[in-house]
Amino acid sequence: VMMAHLSAACNYSHFARLFQKQLLQMCKVPTGGCTSWGDPPDQDVLNMLGSDNLSRLKRLQERFIVPQSIRGPCPPPSFPGCQEFFKDFILSAGSYQFNQHLMDSLCLQILELDALGLVEHERSDGEAMDEQDEKKRFAAVLMNLRLLAKFFGFLVFLPYHTMEPPTGDLQASAVTLRNHTLPVLDILKLLRQSVQKQRTVLTVPWIVEFLSLMDHIAPFLDYYGKIFTLLLQLYRCLLLSEDKKMCFLNKLLILAVLGWLFQVPTVPENLFFVSEARLEELTAGLEITVQALDSVPLVDQQLLYSCCPYLGELKKLLSSFVSGSGGKNGGYIRKITPTAAESLATKPSITQQKLQAELEQAFFHNHPPSLRRTVEFVAERIGSNCVKHIKATLVAELVKRAGVILQGKVKEEGASYDKLLDGVCSELYEEGAQALTQAKEFCRKKGPEAMKILLPEEISTAVLSCAANIAVGLAIEKACTWLSTNITALIKREVKATFSRMLKVQEPSLPDASEGVQKKKSCPPDCQHQIMFPSQIINEIKDVLCITVGPRDEDEEIQFLFLEDLLGRLRQTLQCRKFICPASEQQLAKSTVELASFLVSDRVPIQGLNFHVPKKQEQQQAKNHLICSLLKSLLSMWKEDFEAHVPLQLLFSWRNIAYLADNKQREWDLFLFMLHGIVDYSLMSDVEIQQCLHGLQKFPWPADFSKELEALLRIFISENYTEEPKAIPCELLGQSRGTVTAQS
């Protein structure tokens, strides 16, 4: 009815502006409500709850207005809170004229806000605004832009929205037809300008909101394909680069919103495997000023969670996994404590327990407090001694019988050890029920004796008898509660340990026990076991890796002698097998491979390698010789001292090779040395290394780095298949980056 009365074009224009202003005004509250939490509560509510229950009132209010879930860490686009009213209004009105005027108004407002100069001058005490004021202004502009862009995208793609994606023929015809239409707002031009002017922290979030409302056909259009190509390249560059000019939270905001956009249901996955234009072509020849928005710390944690509420949902998932809380704390994972289906001990009724507790309370009320303490002490010690007595007698006897049964069945049958163990244990569980009877007899015998010794001789016989009965009852309750819950697990654990010891003793005599099994390493004959523990070595290697990865101070470096000493102590720890377990050895193997990858990429800040030589090339060669000595020690340890598998494939992982790609002064000498060393020490074959190098070419490297990788592969193949003798490891240092670049 309202739309029918808006006959003139000026009326539609005025109403569209009113709609836009009301949208911005009502949707400013992040929670979607139209009243803030800070409003004073109604007096009638206070009279009903009391003024001292404001915290309860606030929690009750949050249950009504705070959404309980964002539907996972990657939710689909939605219109929360008051935004849903404006969306439903547009759909209910169904007016093409109103939608067109509203799109024009939204487009104009978006262009004005996106072009605002939020940081115009160098900061000084007199002219520049305060840093907090800048952040507040930026946050207000960004939130308005995202809101306007969401409704703008909703209106632009509304005529094409369908519940299900179209079929192949319909999609092809629709793409051909819509490729000839011009966009209402040139998003691609604005995105390119933001990249060139370093204003992506302002432009990219609202473009993401616009694109998230696309229909199923729009991502396949040529125009929007270029936009996605540019956004994808921007996402990859931000992940790979270590540009310190751009603030961390600014970069995190862009990565978070782009990562969410790429998971929107309407965005097809194969869109990310098409050819891309390089981002360097857009920024070539442009000078980036210091006052660009991307280089100013404008994003704080509150703004980040406001723009990306799904990050809070991810934090909620992680915290609920750690705490294991139920629905009371909003958790998703419940911790389940296993309990016995039915207790072995008979329990008195609740009425009897209550009457017994009242009688005990009355008894202790008429006697000194020392009597209660003595009774509780005796009950605690008798109960503990009872459990130990059952372990030493009944459980030990059952385990001994189980050992005899297992020893006979191992020789007779070739069955699975697990099934054999479970069968024997199930036979002993029924006899384990005798533990409760023996526990009661033990407590009834020892309890009165202990009370008679601890209480004064002058005490009356009635009081002594009553106190002893209470102590015996408490001791029986403690002992039987523990035994009824843990007796089966205790029997199984002891039988399993006995069975394992029996197998170790019988292992040399079992048929074919040693065939095909590698002999385990043992300590040297003169080993004194005076070495560092593996955990200490792991911590020291982790410290080196942490300093290497950063962040660190400019003068924070690692002594070369310390690295030599660390590798020496590592070799001693590996050779002495007394304190080595499979988990710690595997961790040492992985950590040493990571250390080798950092040494190869020349990222370890080693102190004491500045040689006084006239030429820079000679200085680099001398430095590489010392690093080679560290790599030789690692290669030797991997070959001779490690019993666990060494994951050398990590050297060819995307992350470790990316360290070489990020190094502007990268040298391939150490990498070639490591490859030849792996082959010479028979840690990997040359065919396996070639396969790993081939696999690196599938990653999206920069053009120059991809050519160098291809040249490196050709050099490695030629050096392995040439008929001439191979160069010794140190001579490989003569091949510098220039050689690799020349071959590429």
XYZ file of C-alpha atoms in Angstrom:
744
model
C 0.000 0.000 0.000
C 2.843 2.383 0.867
C 4.561 1.741 -2.464
C 1.329 2.417 -4.342
C 1.186 5.981 -2.986
C 4.761 6.766 -4.096
C 3.793 7.720 -7.628
C 6.334 10.447 -8.394
C 10.020 9.688 -8.902
C 11.004 12.260 -6.274
C 8.919 10.412 -3.697
C 10.812 7.175 -4.373
C 14.117 9.048 -4.097
C 13.173 10.688 -0.776
C 11.893 7.420 0.665
C 15.037 5.580 -0.444
C 17.223 8.119 1.408
C 14.997 7.816 4.477
C 15.245 4.025 4.288
C 19.042 4.245 4.065
C 19.373 6.610 7.043
C 17.044 4.473 9.157
C 19.053 1.388 8.192
C 22.307 2.964 9.358
C 20.720 4.247 12.559
C 18.986 1.046 13.696
C 21.714 -1.442 12.695
C 24.590 0.290 14.492
C 24.197 -2.030 17.523
C 26.318 -5.126 16.798
C 23.901 -7.388 18.648
C 21.051 -6.421 16.417
C 18.911 -4.971 19.183
C 17.602 -1.440 19.222
C 18.454 -0.775 22.865
C 21.838 -0.906 24.473
C 22.801 -2.975 27.448
C 23.703 0.129 29.378
C 20.099 1.437 29.551
C 18.735 1.604 33.078
C 16.318 -1.252 33.814
C 12.644 -0.670 34.399
C 11.695 0.191 37.993
C 8.992 -2.483 38.081
C 11.559 -5.121 37.140
C 13.891 -3.854 39.890
C 11.096 -4.013 42.456
C 10.414 -7.608 41.471
C 14.063 -8.801 41.415
C 15.646 -6.435 43.897
C 18.352 -3.869 43.242
C 21.068 -6.297 44.328
C 20.259 -8.693 41.472
C 21.405 -6.534 38.570
C 23.864 -9.197 37.454
C 21.038 -11.755 37.213
C 18.966 -9.254 35.243
C 21.845 -8.667 32.822
C 22.352 -12.405 32.260
C 18.614 -12.812 31.684
C 18.643 -9.957 29.169
C 21.600 -11.480 27.307
C 19.708 -14.771 26.941
C 17.011 -12.908 24.978
C 19.084 -10.603 22.769
C 22.509 -12.279 22.350
C 22.658 -14.949 19.645
C 23.837 -18.263 21.059
C 25.667 -19.371 17.922
C 26.987 -18.014 14.639
C 26.338 -21.435 13.035
C 29.926 -22.603 13.089
C 33.277 -21.019 12.243
C 32.245 -20.513 8.589
C 28.568 -19.412 8.530
C 26.650 -18.514 5.361
C 25.684 -14.851 4.749
C 22.803 -13.710 6.932
C 20.872 -10.642 8.094
C 20.942 -10.688 11.916
C 18.870 -8.551 14.227
C 17.240 -5.457 12.775
C 18.809 -6.145 9.380
C 16.242 -8.897 8.859
C 13.413 -6.332 9.124
C 14.864 -4.181 6.315
C 15.475 -7.265 4.165
C 11.882 -8.452 4.672
C 10.630 -4.933 3.914
C 12.372 -4.957 0.528
C 10.999 -8.396 -0.300
C 7.464 -7.553 0.864
C 7.381 -4.239 -1.015
C 8.392 -5.900 -4.282
C 8.767 -2.519 -5.982
C 11.228 -2.291 -8.869
C 11.164 1.540 -8.754
C 11.992 1.629 -5.042
C 14.766 -0.955 -5.449
C 16.382 1.054 -8.258
C 16.305 4.340 -6.318
C 17.646 2.563 -3.228
C 20.514 1.072 -5.269
C 21.393 4.536 -6.604
C 21.405 5.989 -3.089
C 23.470 3.130 -1.660
C 25.960 3.324 -4.525
C 26.511 7.051 -4.031
C 26.979 6.667 -0.264
C 29.452 3.783 -0.728
C 31.570 5.832 -3.143
C 31.643 8.786 -0.741
C 32.640 6.716 2.288
C 35.251 4.681 0.389
C 36.961 7.868 -0.811
C 37.233 9.463 2.649
C 40.741 10.499 3.681
C 40.831 9.017 7.158
C 44.567 9.725 7.664
C 45.649 12.812 5.784
C 48.631 14.333 7.599
C 51.743 13.233 9.432
C 51.095 12.870 13.117
C 52.246 15.721 15.304
C 51.334 17.056 18.705
C 49.362 19.992 17.297
C 47.601 18.829 14.144
C 46.915 15.096 14.066
C 43.938 13.554 15.782
C 44.443 11.138 18.599
C 45.139 7.521 17.672
C 41.993 6.306 19.434
C 39.886 8.877 17.584
C 41.328 7.648 14.305
C 40.426 4.065 15.185
C 36.890 5.011 16.216
C 36.322 6.986 13.015
C 37.740 4.204 10.870
C 35.609 1.599 12.650
C 32.437 3.666 12.155
C 33.153 4.195 8.443
C 34.043 0.538 7.881
C 30.941 -0.810 9.648
C 28.693 1.565 7.656
C 30.388 0.543 4.410
C 29.929 -3.156 5.128
C 26.254 -2.662 6.008
C 25.522 -0.585 2.899
C 27.469 -2.988 0.665
C 25.545 -5.989 2.018
C 22.162 -4.484 1.098
C 23.553 -3.165 -2.179
C 24.690 -6.666 -3.135
C 21.348 -8.069 -1.998
C 19.506 -5.701 -4.357
C 21.897 -6.174 -7.288
C 21.705 -9.976 -7.298
C 18.088 -10.269 -6.073
C 16.545 -10.767 -9.580
C 18.882 -13.699 -10.275
C 18.588 -15.565 -6.970
C 17.397 -19.180 -7.079
C 17.172 -21.872 -4.445
C 19.192 -24.431 -6.434
C 22.141 -23.893 -8.818
C 21.092 -24.021 -12.509
C 21.933 -26.901 -14.835
C 24.836 -26.837 -17.287
C 22.961 -25.644 -20.391
C 20.991 -22.999 -18.517
C 24.130 -21.779 -16.793
C 26.066 -21.466 -20.074
C 23.297 -19.448 -21.752
C 22.860 -17.225 -18.674
C 26.633 -16.529 -18.499
C 26.737 -15.634 -22.209
C 23.800 -13.261 -21.826
C 24.911 -11.573 -18.600
C 28.484 -11.046 -19.819
C 27.108 -8.258 -22.062
C 25.543 -6.304 -19.175
C 27.474 -3.582 -17.352
C 27.796 -3.643 -13.528
C 25.933 -1.065 -11.492
C 29.119 -0.186 -9.571
C 32.617 -0.793 -10.940
C 33.890 -2.943 -8.074
C 36.979 -4.077 -10.032
C 38.149 -0.502 -10.549
C 37.693 0.351 -6.868
C 39.549 -2.798 -5.838
C 42.499 -2.027 -8.117
C 42.676 1.532 -6.807
C 42.645 0.291 -3.214
C 45.554 -2.083 -3.935
C 47.500 0.674 -5.649
C 46.838 3.232 -2.913
C 47.283 0.711 -0.067
C 43.694 1.141 1.205
C 42.720 -2.531 1.102
C 41.937 -2.602 4.820
C 38.980 -0.279 4.104
C 37.859 -1.462 0.653
C 38.242 -5.248 0.772
C 35.866 -5.878 3.753
C 32.900 -4.107 2.139
C 33.612 -5.696 -1.265
C 33.522 -9.079 0.487
C 30.099 -8.227 1.950
C 28.875 -7.268 -1.535
C 30.183 -10.440 -3.187
C 28.863 -12.738 -0.452
C 25.284 -12.072 -1.650
C 25.990 -13.238 -5.219
C 23.730 -15.662 -7.023
C 24.966 -18.976 -8.469
C 25.713 -17.542 -11.938
C 27.646 -14.377 -10.988
C 30.988 -16.058 -10.059
C 31.249 -17.451 -13.610
C 30.902 -14.040 -15.287
C 34.067 -12.576 -16.816
C 33.828 -9.372 -14.780
C 33.465 -11.037 -11.383
C 36.017 -13.684 -12.380
C 38.623 -10.913 -12.633
C 37.608 -9.658 -9.194
C 38.000 -13.109 -7.635
C 41.352 -13.580 -9.385
C 42.634 -10.333 -7.907
C 41.277 -11.160 -4.434
C 42.822 -14.623 -4.535
C 46.210 -13.249 -5.561
C 45.978 -10.630 -2.801
C 45.178 -13.390 -0.291
C 48.201 -15.441 -1.355
C 50.544 -12.463 -1.330
C 49.486 -11.522 2.200
C 50.100 -15.104 3.361
C 53.523 -15.457 1.751
C 54.932 -11.972 2.224
C 56.591 -10.683 5.382
C 55.934 -7.010 4.727
C 56.370 -5.264 8.069
C 54.848 -1.995 6.810
C 51.361 -3.470 6.961
C 50.042 -3.827 10.501
C 49.349 -7.337 11.735
C 45.685 -6.826 12.676
C 45.021 -5.032 9.385
C 46.394 -8.030 7.507
C 44.509 -10.462 9.748
C 41.206 -8.687 9.045
C 41.723 -8.929 5.275
C 42.754 -12.595 5.453
C 39.801 -13.454 7.701
C 37.117 -11.858 5.504
C 38.641 -13.273 2.297
C 38.944 -16.738 3.797
C 35.262 -16.563 4.763
C 34.244 -15.365 1.277
C 36.026 -18.266 -0.420
C 33.890 -20.680 1.662
C 30.524 -19.083 0.794
C 28.269 -21.751 -0.815
C 27.721 -19.761 -4.031
C 31.471 -19.521 -4.741
C 32.590 -22.616 -6.716
C 35.815 -24.357 -5.697
C 37.208 -24.693 -9.223
C 37.269 -20.905 -9.430
C 40.636 -20.907 -7.634
C 42.486 -23.049 -10.167
C 42.225 -20.773 -13.185
C 45.118 -18.643 -14.417
C 45.695 -15.481 -12.421
C 47.107 -12.051 -13.144
C 50.073 -11.171 -10.978
C 49.489 -8.579 -8.290
C 52.855 -6.971 -9.065
C 51.471 -5.734 -12.392
C 48.915 -3.637 -10.526
C 51.367 -2.017 -8.147
C 54.333 -1.564 -10.504
C 55.663 1.970 -10.721
C 53.656 3.292 -7.767
C 55.145 4.887 -4.686
C 53.521 3.802 -1.449
C 53.317 6.671 1.028
C 53.847 6.189 4.716
C 50.345 7.457 5.461
C 48.590 4.726 3.456
C 45.765 3.161 5.465
C 47.292 -0.328 5.379
C 50.382 0.918 7.219
C 48.427 2.625 10.036
C 47.259 0.489 13.014
C 43.518 1.140 12.623
C 42.118 -2.322 13.376
C 41.858 -3.468 16.977
C 40.593 -6.727 18.428
C 37.077 -5.403 19.034
C 36.680 -4.326 15.399
C 38.105 -7.638 14.210
C 35.490 -9.618 16.150
C 32.736 -7.239 15.032
C 33.592 -7.767 11.358
C 34.350 -11.483 11.771
C 32.099 -12.899 14.533
C 32.909 -16.392 13.295
C 36.410 -15.964 14.759
C 34.765 -15.866 18.165
C 32.880 -19.021 17.233
C 36.190 -20.727 16.415
C 37.578 -19.643 19.777
C 34.422 -20.973 21.395
C 34.894 -24.368 19.741
C 38.512 -24.595 20.884
C 37.733 -23.539 24.447
C 34.810 -25.955 24.701
C 37.038 -28.756 23.440
C 39.605 -27.972 26.134
C 37.092 -27.578 28.946
C 34.793 -30.370 27.788
C 31.838 -28.470 29.237
C 28.240 -29.250 28.419
C 25.406 -27.027 27.306
C 25.594 -25.014 30.522
C 28.737 -23.222 29.359
C 27.857 -23.252 25.676
C 30.174 -26.157 24.917
C 29.748 -28.677 22.165
C 31.791 -31.584 23.551
C 30.831 -33.326 26.744
C 33.325 -35.159 28.871
C 31.913 -38.565 29.743
C 33.253 -40.235 32.863
C 32.931 -44.008 32.533
C 31.337 -45.679 35.545
C 30.433 -49.259 36.382
C 27.015 -50.422 35.221
C 26.225 -51.636 38.729
C 28.311 -51.526 41.870
C 29.663 -54.743 43.340
C 28.955 -53.553 46.878
C 25.436 -53.394 48.271
C 24.492 -49.912 49.399
C 22.086 -49.086 52.232
C 18.992 -47.062 51.482
C 19.005 -43.284 51.638
C 16.948 -43.324 54.836
C 19.426 -45.625 56.545
C 22.370 -43.495 55.419
C 20.701 -40.327 56.724
C 19.880 -41.949 60.084
C 23.430 -43.276 60.427
C 24.898 -39.825 59.706
C 22.651 -38.200 62.336
C 23.621 -40.784 64.951
C 27.331 -40.281 64.238
C 26.907 -36.504 64.448
C 25.187 -36.813 67.834
C 27.906 -39.159 69.093
C 30.754 -36.803 68.149
C 28.854 -33.816 69.544
C 29.036 -35.309 73.059
C 32.807 -35.987 72.898
C 35.966 -33.931 72.339
C 36.895 -32.976 68.729
C 40.042 -35.093 69.015
C 37.886 -38.226 68.937
C 36.432 -37.305 65.530
C 39.921 -36.588 64.148
C 41.208 -39.927 65.446
C 38.282 -41.837 63.900
C 38.751 -40.122 60.526
C 42.510 -40.754 60.593
C 42.055 -44.448 61.391
C 39.403 -44.847 58.691
C 41.657 -43.219 56.081
C 44.727 -45.305 56.913
C 42.843 -48.615 57.339
C 41.083 -48.107 54.005
C 44.366 -47.360 52.231
C 46.155 -50.310 53.841
C 43.226 -52.540 52.926
C 43.582 -51.703 49.212
C 47.323 -52.372 49.366
C 46.690 -55.661 51.157
C 44.242 -56.784 48.448
C 46.799 -55.899 45.759
C 49.548 -57.864 47.517
C 47.444 -60.965 48.232
C 44.366 -61.567 46.106
C 45.435 -59.666 42.976
C 48.979 -61.092 43.125
C 47.580 -64.631 43.392
C 45.215 -64.079 40.446
C 48.017 -62.614 38.340
C 50.259 -65.573 39.151
C 47.564 -67.997 38.054
C 46.978 -65.962 34.890
C 50.689 -66.167 34.068
C 50.602 -69.952 34.268
C 47.513 -70.120 32.040
C 48.958 -67.692 29.469
C 52.296 -69.441 29.337
C 50.625 -72.716 28.487
C 48.292 -71.231 25.866
C 51.066 -69.233 24.139
C 52.991 -72.452 23.485
C 49.881 -74.354 22.361
C 48.060 -71.829 20.193
C 49.115 -69.281 17.644
C 46.135 -67.066 18.409
C 46.128 -63.302 18.726
C 47.703 -62.087 21.933
C 44.963 -59.501 22.551
C 42.151 -62.052 22.340
C 44.073 -64.474 24.518
C 44.677 -61.787 27.134
C 41.015 -60.693 27.183
C 39.832 -64.287 27.547
C 42.038 -65.008 30.554
C 41.150 -61.704 32.254
C 37.410 -62.319 31.873
C 37.832 -65.611 33.773
C 39.523 -63.803 36.655
C 36.990 -60.963 36.988
C 34.458 -63.190 38.804
C 37.051 -64.218 41.365
C 37.965 -60.542 41.757
C 34.607 -60.006 43.461
C 36.128 -61.725 46.512
C 38.072 -58.509 47.080
C 35.053 -56.881 48.747
C 34.610 -59.728 51.210
C 38.292 -59.793 52.099
C 38.304 -55.988 52.424
C 35.483 -56.067 54.966
C 37.236 -58.764 56.991
C 40.502 -56.798 56.954
C 38.844 -53.567 58.125
C 36.847 -55.299 60.872
C 40.022 -56.905 62.172
C 42.424 -53.957 61.998
C 40.033 -51.112 62.878
C 39.362 -51.941 66.552
C 43.048 -52.733 67.119
C 44.110 -49.319 65.832
C 41.440 -47.471 67.845
C 42.425 -49.287 71.034
C 46.050 -48.217 70.613
C 45.355 -44.577 69.709
C 42.597 -43.722 72.226
C 43.341 -43.211 75.942
C 43.164 -46.233 78.207
C 40.739 -44.428 80.543
C 38.031 -44.199 77.875
C 34.930 -46.284 78.454
C 34.393 -49.551 76.630
C 31.112 -48.339 75.102
C 32.702 -45.220 73.630
C 35.654 -47.241 72.330
C 33.369 -49.780 70.722
C 31.154 -47.121 69.135
C 34.156 -45.161 67.770
C 35.699 -48.356 66.415
C 32.450 -49.297 64.668
C 32.269 -45.851 63.022
C 35.914 -46.064 61.913
C 35.392 -49.587 60.526
C 32.292 -48.452 58.622
C 34.117 -45.492 57.062
C 37.142 -47.640 56.172
C 34.939 -50.306 54.543
C 33.099 -47.629 52.559
C 36.348 -46.093 51.265
C 37.992 -49.417 50.426
C 34.943 -51.041 48.824
C 34.149 -47.939 46.774
C 37.630 -47.928 45.270
C 37.776 -51.691 44.741
C 34.338 -51.987 43.150
C 35.318 -49.327 40.619
C 38.918 -50.297 39.883
C 39.383 -53.984 40.651
C 38.784 -55.157 37.060
C 41.092 -52.519 35.589
C 43.721 -53.355 38.216
C 43.624 -57.071 37.387
C 43.834 -56.434 33.653
C 46.743 -54.002 34.031
C 48.768 -56.361 36.215
C 48.050 -59.363 33.976
C 49.003 -57.375 30.878
C 52.291 -56.271 32.469
C 53.088 -59.858 33.472
C 52.219 -61.082 29.982
C 54.505 -58.461 28.386
C 57.418 -59.485 30.619
C 56.772 -63.125 29.790
C 56.829 -62.430 26.047
C 60.125 -60.532 26.342
C 61.689 -63.462 28.151
C 60.343 -66.000 25.658
C 61.016 -63.866 22.559
C 64.434 -65.387 21.690
C 62.989 -68.915 21.911
C 59.869 -68.225 19.849
C 60.103 -69.396 16.230
C 61.017 -66.753 13.626
C 60.954 -64.041 16.264
C 64.093 -62.327 15.039
C 63.653 -62.746 11.312
C 63.171 -59.509 9.421
C 63.450 -57.410 12.583
C 66.159 -54.814 12.790
C 68.339 -55.106 15.855
C 67.765 -52.256 18.263
C 70.568 -49.903 19.117
C 72.138 -50.082 22.550
C 74.518 -47.963 24.595
C 78.260 -48.097 23.823
C 80.278 -50.473 26.068
C 81.905 -47.624 28.022
C 78.716 -45.512 28.369
C 78.376 -43.841 31.782
C 74.819 -42.544 31.087
C 75.942 -39.023 32.034
C 74.219 -37.170 29.224
C 71.460 -34.577 28.861
C 67.893 -35.832 28.806
C 66.123 -35.835 25.419
C 63.542 -33.357 26.724
C 66.311 -30.838 27.487
C 67.770 -31.201 23.992
C 64.287 -30.780 22.464
C 63.745 -27.576 24.446
C 67.106 -26.138 23.322
C 66.370 -26.925 19.661
C 62.929 -25.336 20.037
C 64.564 -22.198 21.458
C 66.801 -21.995 18.383
C 63.803 -22.436 16.080
C 61.818 -19.773 17.954
C 64.642 -17.242 17.611
C 64.927 -18.126 13.923
C 61.238 -17.735 13.142
C 60.949 -14.559 15.202
C 59.939 -12.019 16.145
C 63.311 -11.103 17.638
C 65.501 -8.111 18.383
C 68.077 -6.999 15.830
C 70.983 -7.993 18.108
C 69.444 -11.346 19.108
C 71.661 -13.953 17.456
C 72.902 -17.498 18.079
C 76.552 -18.333 18.632
C 78.060 -20.742 16.099
C 79.931 -22.519 18.884
C 76.624 -23.019 20.712
C 75.144 -24.776 17.653
C 78.219 -27.017 17.390
C 77.999 -27.875 21.072
C 74.236 -28.489 20.797
C 74.685 -30.986 17.965
C 77.483 -32.691 19.895
C 75.292 -33.098 22.955
C 72.480 -34.341 20.712
C 74.758 -37.076 19.336
C 75.722 -38.150 22.871
C 72.044 -38.321 23.886
C 71.196 -40.450 20.845
C 74.112 -42.819 21.394
C 73.153 -43.409 25.035
C 69.829 -45.243 24.659
C 68.947 -45.359 28.350
C 66.665 -42.292 28.375
C 65.433 -42.456 24.766
C 61.826 -43.410 24.055
C 60.141 -43.583 20.612
C 58.132 -40.387 21.114
C 61.123 -38.257 22.140
C 63.306 -39.706 19.363
C 60.630 -38.939 16.775
C 60.375 -35.374 18.090
C 64.164 -35.001 17.895
C 64.140 -36.270 14.309
C 61.448 -33.779 13.269
C 63.134 -30.864 15.088
C 66.531 -31.556 13.490
C 64.955 -31.627 10.015
C 63.333 -28.248 10.720
C 66.696 -26.908 11.913
C 68.366 -28.189 8.734
C 65.766 -26.464 6.558
C 66.436 -23.149 8.307
C 70.198 -23.603 7.900
C 69.776 -24.358 4.205
C 67.634 -21.254 3.663
C 70.199 -19.144 5.591
C 67.564 -17.901 8.048
C 69.352 -18.829 11.291
C 70.886 -15.639 12.735
C 74.342 -17.050 13.502
C 76.761 -14.757 15.306
C 80.480 -14.869 14.672
C 80.455 -15.508 10.909
C 81.580 -12.033 9.819
C 85.001 -12.730 8.291
C 87.497 -9.985 7.443
C 87.944 -10.788 3.770
C 88.067 -8.229 0.955
C 85.409 -9.789 -1.290
C 81.823 -10.455 -0.388
C 81.812 -13.708 -2.380
C 84.722 -15.083 -0.385
C 82.969 -14.116 2.847
C 79.817 -15.979 1.754
C 81.852 -19.068 0.817
C 83.592 -19.069 4.202
C 80.223 -18.768 5.937
C 78.798 -21.635 3.863
C 81.768 -23.857 4.790
C 80.901 -23.496 8.483
C 77.204 -24.140 7.888
C 78.216 -27.213 5.859
C 79.969 -28.595 8.920
C 76.687 -28.346 10.865
C 74.776 -30.011 8.033
C 77.361 -32.818 7.886
C 76.825 -33.478 11.599
C 73.072 -33.699 11.046
C 73.472 -36.030 8.062
C 75.792 -38.285 10.047
C 73.382 -38.441 13.004
C 70.409 -39.216 10.747
C 72.375 -42.085 9.227
C 74.127 -43.596 12.259
C 72.446 -42.523 15.493
C 68.706 -42.324 14.829
C 66.672 -45.496 15.170
C 63.347 -43.766 14.430
C 62.333 -42.698 10.931
C 63.672 -39.246 9.994
C 60.997 -37.261 8.063
C 63.303 -35.812 5.414
C 60.280 -35.049 3.213
C 59.718 -31.993 5.403
C 62.699 -30.379 3.671
C 60.559 -30.227 0.518
C 57.386 -28.945 2.177
C 55.752 -25.767 0.913
C 56.533 -23.874 4.117
C 60.255 -24.649 4.175
C 60.715 -23.949 0.462
C 58.781 -20.689 0.920
C 61.578 -19.539 3.245
C 63.940 -19.775 0.277
C 61.455 -17.928 -1.933
C 61.124 -15.078 0.580
C 64.907 -14.645 0.817
C 65.801 -11.931 -1.689
C 69.503 -12.864 -1.492
C 68.864 -16.596 -1.657
C 71.682 -18.963 -2.457
C 71.200 -22.504 -3.746
C 74.637 -23.747 -2.654
C 73.551 -25.101 0.726
C 70.387 -26.640 -0.723
C 72.401 -28.494 -3.386
C 74.860 -29.591 -0.727
C 72.033 -31.007 1.371
C 70.511 -32.865 -1.597
C 73.835 -34.524 -2.472
C 74.493 -35.290 1.191
C 71.117 -37.065 1.524
C 71.967 -39.223 -1.498
C 75.561 -39.900 -0.400
C 74.433 -41.006 3.065
C 71.732 -43.230 1.480
C 68.971 -41.448 3.366
C 66.941 -40.992 0.170
C 67.464 -42.068 -3.410
C 68.021 -39.568 -6.192
C 64.723 -40.673 -7.766
C 62.825 -39.792 -4.580
C 64.478 -36.378 -4.456
C 63.562 -35.733 -8.105
C 59.953 -36.621 -7.336
C 59.956 -34.175 -4.414
C 61.432 -31.421 -6.612
C 58.818 -32.129 -9.281
C 56.114 -31.891 -6.633
C 57.275 -28.394 -5.667
C 56.353 -27.052 -9.101
C 52.622 -27.448 -8.446
C 52.672 -24.613 -5.894
C 51.987 -20.997 -7.012
C 55.537 -19.590 -6.781
C 56.656 -16.263 -8.262
C 57.800 -16.511 -11.873
C 61.519 -16.055 -11.202
C 61.495 -18.574 -8.355
C 59.703 -21.190 -10.492
C 62.395 -20.849 -13.168
C 65.132 -21.284 -10.563
C 63.421 -24.448 -9.256
C 63.348 -25.903 -12.775
C 67.027 -25.048 -13.254
C 67.855 -26.608 -9.881
C 66.143 -29.842 -10.946
C 68.137 -29.926 -14.190
C 71.399 -29.318 -12.312
C 70.640 -32.087 -9.829
C 69.752 -34.571 -12.583
C 72.868 -33.730 -14.619
C 75.156 -34.060 -11.602
C 73.653 -37.442 -10.658
C 73.663 -38.971 -14.136
C 76.901 -37.596 -15.522
C 79.688 -40.109 -16.150
C 82.267 -37.834 -14.567
C 82.946 -38.288 -10.846
C 80.851 -36.240 -8.440
C 82.323 -33.220 -6.771
C 83.058 -33.476 -3.089
C 80.449 -31.764 -0.895
C 82.449 -28.617 -0.207
C 83.132 -28.056 -3.917
C 79.401 -27.767 -4.489
C 79.602 -24.416 -2.773
C 81.134 -22.997 -5.895
C 77.719 -23.124 -7.606
C 76.122 -19.876 -6.641
C 72.745 -18.478 -7.418
C 74.167 -17.040 -10.575
C 74.746 -20.562 -11.917
C 71.157 -21.552 -11.232
C 69.843 -18.308 -12.687
C 72.008 -18.665 -15.784
C 70.641 -22.157 -16.442
C 67.087 -20.933 -15.948
